[in-house]
Short mmCIF file of C-alpha atoms in Angstrom, two decimals:
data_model
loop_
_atom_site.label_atom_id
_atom_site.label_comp_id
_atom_site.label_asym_id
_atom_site.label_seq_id
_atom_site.Cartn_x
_atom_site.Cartn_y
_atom_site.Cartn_z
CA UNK A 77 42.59 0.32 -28.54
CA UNK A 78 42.73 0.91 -25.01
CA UNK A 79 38.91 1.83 -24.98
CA UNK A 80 38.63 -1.61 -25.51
CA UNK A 81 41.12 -3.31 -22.88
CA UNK A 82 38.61 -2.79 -19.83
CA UNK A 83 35.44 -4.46 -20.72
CA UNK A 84 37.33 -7.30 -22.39
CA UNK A 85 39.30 -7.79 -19.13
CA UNK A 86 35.61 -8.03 -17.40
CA UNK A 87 34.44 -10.79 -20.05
CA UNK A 88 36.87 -12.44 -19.41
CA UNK A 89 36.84 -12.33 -15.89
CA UNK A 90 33.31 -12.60 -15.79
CA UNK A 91 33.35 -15.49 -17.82
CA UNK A 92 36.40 -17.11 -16.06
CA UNK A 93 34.74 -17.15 -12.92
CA UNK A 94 31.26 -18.16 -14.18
CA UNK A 95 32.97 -21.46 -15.82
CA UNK A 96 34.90 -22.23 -12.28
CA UNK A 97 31.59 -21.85 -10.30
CA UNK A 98 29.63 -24.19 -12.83
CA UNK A 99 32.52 -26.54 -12.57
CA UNK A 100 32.75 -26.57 -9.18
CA UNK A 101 28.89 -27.10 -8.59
CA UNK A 102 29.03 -30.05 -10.69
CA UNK A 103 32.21 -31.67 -9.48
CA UNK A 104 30.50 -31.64 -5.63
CA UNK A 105 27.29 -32.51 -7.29
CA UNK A 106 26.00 -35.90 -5.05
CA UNK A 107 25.60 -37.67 -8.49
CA UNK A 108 29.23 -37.60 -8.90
CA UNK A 109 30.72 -37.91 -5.64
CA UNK A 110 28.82 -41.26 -6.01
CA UNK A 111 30.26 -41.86 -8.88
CA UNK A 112 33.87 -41.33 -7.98
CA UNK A 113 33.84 -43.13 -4.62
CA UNK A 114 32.24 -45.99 -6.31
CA UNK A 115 34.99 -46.18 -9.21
CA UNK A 116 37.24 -45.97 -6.18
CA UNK A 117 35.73 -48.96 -4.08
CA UNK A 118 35.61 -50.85 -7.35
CA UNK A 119 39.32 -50.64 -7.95
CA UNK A 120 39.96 -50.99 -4.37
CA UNK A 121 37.75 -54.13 -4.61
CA UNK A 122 39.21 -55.74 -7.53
CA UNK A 123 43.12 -56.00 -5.63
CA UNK A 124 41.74 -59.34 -3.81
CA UNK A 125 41.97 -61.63 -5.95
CA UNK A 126 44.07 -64.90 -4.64
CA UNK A 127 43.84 -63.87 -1.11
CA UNK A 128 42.92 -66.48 1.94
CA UNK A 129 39.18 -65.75 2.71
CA UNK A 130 40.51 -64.14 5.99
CA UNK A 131 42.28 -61.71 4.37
CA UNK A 132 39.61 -61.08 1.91
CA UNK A 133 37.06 -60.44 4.48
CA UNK A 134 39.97 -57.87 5.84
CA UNK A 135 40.40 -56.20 2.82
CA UNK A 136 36.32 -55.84 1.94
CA UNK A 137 36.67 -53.83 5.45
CA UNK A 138 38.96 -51.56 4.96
CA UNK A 139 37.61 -51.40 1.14
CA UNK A 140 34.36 -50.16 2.77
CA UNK A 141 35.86 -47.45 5.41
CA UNK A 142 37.37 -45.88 1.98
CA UNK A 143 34.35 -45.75 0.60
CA UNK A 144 32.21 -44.80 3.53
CA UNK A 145 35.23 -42.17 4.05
CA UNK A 146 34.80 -40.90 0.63
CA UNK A 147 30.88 -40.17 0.36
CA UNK A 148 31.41 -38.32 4.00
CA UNK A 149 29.26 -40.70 5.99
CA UNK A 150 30.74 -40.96 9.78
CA UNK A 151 32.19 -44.48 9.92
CA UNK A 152 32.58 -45.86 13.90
#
């Protein structure tokens, strides 16, 4: 029994890390950074409705620092 204990503990481990480093590498993938900074700017976008057009235009702004924010891209 305990011949076995070792190499399952280094599956496991092994395996554990492989699926956190595939994970990982897709999460940061640019694909899906997109993704979630556009879902993001979308909901962000869709709070303006029945706002003056000053405000709007004030909103869309600050709408698109978040999202310039969120892909990484130096906003000045």
């Amino acid at each position: 029994m305990n011949r076995f204990r070792i190499p399952s503990l280094i599956i496991v481990f092994s395996s554990l890390s492989y699926l956190s480093v595939t994970f990982l590498k897709n999460y940061n993938s640019p694909e899906n950074i997109e993704k979630r900074c556009m879902f993001k700017f979308e909901k962000d976008f869709k709070n303006f409705s029945g706002i003056s057009p000053k405000e709007w235009d004030l909103n869309l702004d600050l709408a698109d620092k978040n999202y310039l924010k969120c892909m990484g891209i130096p906003h000045y």
